[in-house]
XYZ file of C-alpha atoms in Angstrom:
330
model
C -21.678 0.525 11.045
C -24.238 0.428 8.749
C -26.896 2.829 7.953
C -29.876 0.930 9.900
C -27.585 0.282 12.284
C -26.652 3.809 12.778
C -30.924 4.732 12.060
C -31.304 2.818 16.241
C -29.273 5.447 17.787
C -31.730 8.403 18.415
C -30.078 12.088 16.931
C -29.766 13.917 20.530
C -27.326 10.421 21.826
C -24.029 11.154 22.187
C -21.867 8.000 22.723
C -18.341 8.852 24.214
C -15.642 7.415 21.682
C -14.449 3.928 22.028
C -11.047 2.998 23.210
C -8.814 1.296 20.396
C -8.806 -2.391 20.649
C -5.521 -4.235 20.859
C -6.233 -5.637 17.405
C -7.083 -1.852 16.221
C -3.857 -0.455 17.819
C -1.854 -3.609 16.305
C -3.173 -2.769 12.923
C -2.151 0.792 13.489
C 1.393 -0.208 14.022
C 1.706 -2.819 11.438
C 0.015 0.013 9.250
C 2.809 2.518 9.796
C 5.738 -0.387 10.014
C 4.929 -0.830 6.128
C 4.294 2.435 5.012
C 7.933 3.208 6.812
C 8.924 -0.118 5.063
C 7.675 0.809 1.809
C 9.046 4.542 2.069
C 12.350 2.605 1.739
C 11.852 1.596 -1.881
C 12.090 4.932 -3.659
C 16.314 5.143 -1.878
C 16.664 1.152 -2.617
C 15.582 1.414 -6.414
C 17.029 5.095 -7.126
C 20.609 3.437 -6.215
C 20.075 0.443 -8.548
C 18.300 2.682 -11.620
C 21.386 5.150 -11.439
C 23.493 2.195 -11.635
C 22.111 1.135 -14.875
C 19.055 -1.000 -13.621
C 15.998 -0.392 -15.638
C 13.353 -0.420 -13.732
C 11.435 -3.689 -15.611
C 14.331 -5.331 -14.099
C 14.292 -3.986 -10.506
C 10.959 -4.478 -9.992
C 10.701 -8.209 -10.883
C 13.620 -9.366 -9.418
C 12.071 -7.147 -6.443
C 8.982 -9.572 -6.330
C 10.857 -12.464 -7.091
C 13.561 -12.096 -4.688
C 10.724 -11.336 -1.801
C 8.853 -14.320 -2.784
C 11.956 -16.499 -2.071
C 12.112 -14.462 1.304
C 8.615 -15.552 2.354
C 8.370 -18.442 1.283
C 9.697 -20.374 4.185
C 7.699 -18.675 6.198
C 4.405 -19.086 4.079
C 5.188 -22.316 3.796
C 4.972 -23.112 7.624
C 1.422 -21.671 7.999
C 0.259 -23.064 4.978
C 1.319 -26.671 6.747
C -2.024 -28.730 6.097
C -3.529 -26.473 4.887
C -3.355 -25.958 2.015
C -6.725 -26.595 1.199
C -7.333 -22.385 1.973
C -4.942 -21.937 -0.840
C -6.617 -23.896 -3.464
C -10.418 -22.435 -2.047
C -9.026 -18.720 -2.522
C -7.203 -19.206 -5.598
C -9.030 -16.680 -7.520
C -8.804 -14.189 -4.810
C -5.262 -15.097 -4.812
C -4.846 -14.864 -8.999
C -6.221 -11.534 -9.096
C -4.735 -10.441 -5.723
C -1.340 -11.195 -8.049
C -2.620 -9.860 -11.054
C -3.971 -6.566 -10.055
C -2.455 -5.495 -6.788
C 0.761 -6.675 -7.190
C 1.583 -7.213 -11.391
C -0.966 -4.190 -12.352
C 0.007 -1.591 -9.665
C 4.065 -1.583 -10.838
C 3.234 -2.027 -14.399
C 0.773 1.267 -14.104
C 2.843 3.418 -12.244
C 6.454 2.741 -14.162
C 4.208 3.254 -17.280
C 2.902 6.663 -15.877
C 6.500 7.854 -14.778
C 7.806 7.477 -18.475
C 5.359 10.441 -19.266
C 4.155 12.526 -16.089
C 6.144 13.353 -13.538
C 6.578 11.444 -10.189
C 4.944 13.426 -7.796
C 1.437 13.872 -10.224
C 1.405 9.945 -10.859
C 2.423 9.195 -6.810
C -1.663 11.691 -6.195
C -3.114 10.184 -8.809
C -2.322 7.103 -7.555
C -2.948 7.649 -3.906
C -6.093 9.108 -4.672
C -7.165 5.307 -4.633
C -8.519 6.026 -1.027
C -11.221 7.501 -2.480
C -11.696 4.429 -4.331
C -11.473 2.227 -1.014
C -14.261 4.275 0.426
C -16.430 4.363 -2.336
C -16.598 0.329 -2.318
C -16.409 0.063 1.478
C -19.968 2.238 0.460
C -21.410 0.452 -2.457
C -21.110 -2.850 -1.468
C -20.918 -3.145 2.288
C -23.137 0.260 2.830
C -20.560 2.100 4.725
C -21.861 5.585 3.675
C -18.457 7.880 4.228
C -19.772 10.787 6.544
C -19.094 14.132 6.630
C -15.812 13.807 8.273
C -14.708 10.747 6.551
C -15.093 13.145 3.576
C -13.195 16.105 4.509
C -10.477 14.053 6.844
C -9.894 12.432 3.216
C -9.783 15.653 0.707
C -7.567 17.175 4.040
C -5.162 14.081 3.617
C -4.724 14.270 -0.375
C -4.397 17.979 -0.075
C -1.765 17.872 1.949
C -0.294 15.164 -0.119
C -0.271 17.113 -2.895
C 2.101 19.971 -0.710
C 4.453 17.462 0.356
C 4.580 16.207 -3.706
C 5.264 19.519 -4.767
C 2.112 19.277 -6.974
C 0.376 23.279 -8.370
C 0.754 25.415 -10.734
C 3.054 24.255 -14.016
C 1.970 22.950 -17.327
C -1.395 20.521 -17.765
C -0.413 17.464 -18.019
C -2.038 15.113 -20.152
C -1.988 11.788 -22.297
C -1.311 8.581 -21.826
C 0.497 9.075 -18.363
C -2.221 10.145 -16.782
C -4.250 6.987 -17.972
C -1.386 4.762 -16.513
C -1.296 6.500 -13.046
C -5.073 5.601 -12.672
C -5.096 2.215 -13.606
C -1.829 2.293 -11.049
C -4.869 3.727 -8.264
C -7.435 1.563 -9.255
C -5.156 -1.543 -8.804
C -3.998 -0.327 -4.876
C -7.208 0.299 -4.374
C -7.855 -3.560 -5.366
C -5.311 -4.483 -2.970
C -6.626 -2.614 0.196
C -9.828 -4.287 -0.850
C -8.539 -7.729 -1.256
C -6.145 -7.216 1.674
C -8.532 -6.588 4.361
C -10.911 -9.674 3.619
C -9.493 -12.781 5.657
C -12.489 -14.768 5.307
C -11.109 -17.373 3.439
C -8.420 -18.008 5.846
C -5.018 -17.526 4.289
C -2.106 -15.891 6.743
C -0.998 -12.734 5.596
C 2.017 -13.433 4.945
C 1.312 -16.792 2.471
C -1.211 -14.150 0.426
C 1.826 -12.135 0.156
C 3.733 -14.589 -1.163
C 1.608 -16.334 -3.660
C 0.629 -12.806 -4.727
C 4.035 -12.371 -5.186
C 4.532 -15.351 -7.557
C 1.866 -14.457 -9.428
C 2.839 -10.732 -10.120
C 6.482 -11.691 -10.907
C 5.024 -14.253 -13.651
C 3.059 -11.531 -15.077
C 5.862 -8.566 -14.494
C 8.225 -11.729 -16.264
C 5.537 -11.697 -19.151
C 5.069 -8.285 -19.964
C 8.932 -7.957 -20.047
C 8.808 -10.507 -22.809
C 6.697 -8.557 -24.951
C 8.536 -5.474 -24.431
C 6.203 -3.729 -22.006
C 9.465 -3.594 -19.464
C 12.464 -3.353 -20.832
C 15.321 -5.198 -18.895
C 18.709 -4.497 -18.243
C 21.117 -5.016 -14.993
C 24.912 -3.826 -13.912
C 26.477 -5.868 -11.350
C 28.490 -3.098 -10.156
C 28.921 -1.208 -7.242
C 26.058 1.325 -6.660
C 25.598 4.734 -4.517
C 23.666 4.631 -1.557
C 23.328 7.492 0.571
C 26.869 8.823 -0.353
C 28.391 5.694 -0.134
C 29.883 3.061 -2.547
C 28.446 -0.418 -1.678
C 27.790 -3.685 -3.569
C 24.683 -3.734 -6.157
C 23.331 -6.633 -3.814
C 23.582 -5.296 -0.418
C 20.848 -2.680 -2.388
C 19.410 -5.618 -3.581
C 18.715 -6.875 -0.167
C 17.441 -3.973 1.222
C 14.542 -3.802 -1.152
C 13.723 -7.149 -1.086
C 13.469 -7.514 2.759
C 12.131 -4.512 3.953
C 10.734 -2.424 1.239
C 9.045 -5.340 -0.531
C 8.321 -8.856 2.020
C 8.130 -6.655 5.184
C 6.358 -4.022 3.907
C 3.860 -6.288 2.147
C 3.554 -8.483 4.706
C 2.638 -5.914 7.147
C 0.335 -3.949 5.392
C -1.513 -7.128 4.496
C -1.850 -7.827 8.470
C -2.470 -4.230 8.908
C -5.673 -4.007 6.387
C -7.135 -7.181 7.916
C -6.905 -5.209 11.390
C -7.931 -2.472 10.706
C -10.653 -2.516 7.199
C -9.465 -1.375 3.883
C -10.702 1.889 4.005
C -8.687 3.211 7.540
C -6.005 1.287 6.246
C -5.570 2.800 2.666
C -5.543 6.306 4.453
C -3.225 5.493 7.051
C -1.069 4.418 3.994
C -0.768 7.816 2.597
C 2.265 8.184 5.422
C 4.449 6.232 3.042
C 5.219 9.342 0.516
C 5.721 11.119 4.360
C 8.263 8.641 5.276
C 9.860 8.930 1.928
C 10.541 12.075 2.161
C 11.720 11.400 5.836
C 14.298 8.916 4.526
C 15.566 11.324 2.027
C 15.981 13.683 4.362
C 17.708 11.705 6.808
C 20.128 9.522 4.451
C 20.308 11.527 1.186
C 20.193 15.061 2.740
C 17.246 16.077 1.083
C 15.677 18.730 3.015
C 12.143 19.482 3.292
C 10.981 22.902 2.436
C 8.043 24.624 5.038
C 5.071 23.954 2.665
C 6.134 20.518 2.501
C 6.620 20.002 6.292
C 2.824 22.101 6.503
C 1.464 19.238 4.213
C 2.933 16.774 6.348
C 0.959 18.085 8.939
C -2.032 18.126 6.658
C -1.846 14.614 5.722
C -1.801 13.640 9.362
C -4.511 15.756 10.184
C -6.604 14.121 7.449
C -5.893 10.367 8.333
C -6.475 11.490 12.466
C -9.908 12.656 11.662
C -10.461 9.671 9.229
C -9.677 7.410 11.862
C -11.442 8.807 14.376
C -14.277 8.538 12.292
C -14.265 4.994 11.727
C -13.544 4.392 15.279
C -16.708 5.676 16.326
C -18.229 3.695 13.224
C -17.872 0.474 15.528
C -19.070 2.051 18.840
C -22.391 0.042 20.215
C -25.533 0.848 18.651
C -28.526 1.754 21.066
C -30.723 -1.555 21.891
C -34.838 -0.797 20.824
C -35.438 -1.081 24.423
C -33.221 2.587 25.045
């Protein structure tokens, strides 16, 4: 709602909340399907880098191998027309570029120098980001609650990451994680606008293309180095074939989860979505937890709570954002 839209409702109305729309409530779920999806990645890709993978390597043929996944199926919608394509293509080049190319080059380039869990906030803190466009260019001022539903969510993130006290961290790590947050926040944005037509799951998939041609670039020129074993790999205490792995994060954690959370942004804006995304690093450590044994300490399990909390209020907020405003006859 914008801000003349929200200037018809008089101060002393009080509209009761609006009921979630199927489309709302379908967003929600394909919203949590990919951050579950995408919580998978961190046990798919810590199998294949203790194997020997570097992770230049994992991540393209990651994109690569989830292109060749979708494709069939991107294929199909695009069937005549393909003319949305070729009218978006510059959406779709920087959808590739940025969201896809930029966000794994920034945040393996972070990790070589800062530790995980300070480039994961830094790079999460993208939400802000979102909201901060969603304001400047389609004059969704962020409200009070809106505001502290968000700080609520990334401090609570930061429990769950382990993240306070310890050395400053500084550099060129730091630099990396942000350009990592500034291209997620680029693909919530891009995500969420349908308008030119293209199914999710074929914007996926030529964003895909794209970012593995880049990813394939940069490796060229030494920005990811490569290297592969074809061996068999750990997973969750167990010995199993380096492609099973493969597989794993090619299906779910990459095409599923990217096709989802495209689906899910267009359902539900970028700005709800981005926050509702924040329950990936939850289901990580869920997944850790439940296949690598990796218990979760009480301030953790608080922050959980935290993060919730935050993306509950957040929600509700932009739920009432879309409630009727009063006519000039009221």
């Amino acid at each position: 709602m914008t801000a003349a839209a929200a200037g018809a409702v008089p101060a002393s109305s009080t509209l009761p909340a609006q009921p979630l729309t199927t489309r709302a409530r379908s967003g929600l779920v394909f919203a949590l399907s990919s951050a579950a999806a995408f919580g998978t990645s961190g046990i798919f890709a810590n199998a294949l880098l203790q194997a020997g993978w570097t992770p230049g390597s994992a991540v393209i043929v990651r994109m690569l191998g989830a292109s060749l996944v979708l494709a069939p199926l991107a294929v199909a919608q695009l069937r005549g027309r393909w003319h949305l394509l070729w009218r978006a293509r510059w959406r779709a080049l920087a959808f590739g570029v940025f969201a896809m190319a930029g966000c794994q080059l920034g945040y393996f380039a972070a990790v070589a120098t800062v530790p995980v869990s300070l480039a994961l906030l830094i790079e999460y803190a993208s939400v802000l980001l979102v909201v901060a466009w969603a304001w400047a260019v389609g004059g969704q001022r962020p409200r009070l609650r809106t505001a502290l539903g968000g700080l609520a969510a990334l401090g609570g993130l930061a429990l769950v990451l382990g993240i306070g006290g310890g050395t400053l961290v500084a550099g060129p790590g730091l630099v990396w994680a942000a350009i990592a947050g500034a291209c997620l926040a680029v693909y919530f944005v891009l995500a969420a606008d349908d308008a030119s037509g293209v199914p999710a799951l074929a914007m996926a998939w030529v964003g895909m293309v794209i970012g593995a041609a880049v990813l394939a670039a940069a490796a060229l020129v030494g920005l990811l180095p490569m290297g592969v074993t074809l061996g068999d790999v750990m997973l969750a205490g167990a010995s199993v074939p380096w492609w099973s792995v493969l597989i794993g994060m090619v299906a779910i954690a990459t095409a599923f989860a990217y096709g989802t959370g495209i689906a899910a942004a267009r359902r539900l804006s970028a700005a709800p979505a981005s926050f509702v995304a924040l329950t990936e690093v939850l289901f990580a450590a869920a997944w850790a937890w439940v296949l690598l044994g990796q218990h979760l300490s009480a301030v953790q399990l608080v922050g959980g709570a935290v993060v919730l909390a935050g993306i509950v209020v957040v929600r509700s907020d932009s739920q009432s954002d879309s409630r009727p405003a009063a006519s000039a006859a009221d």
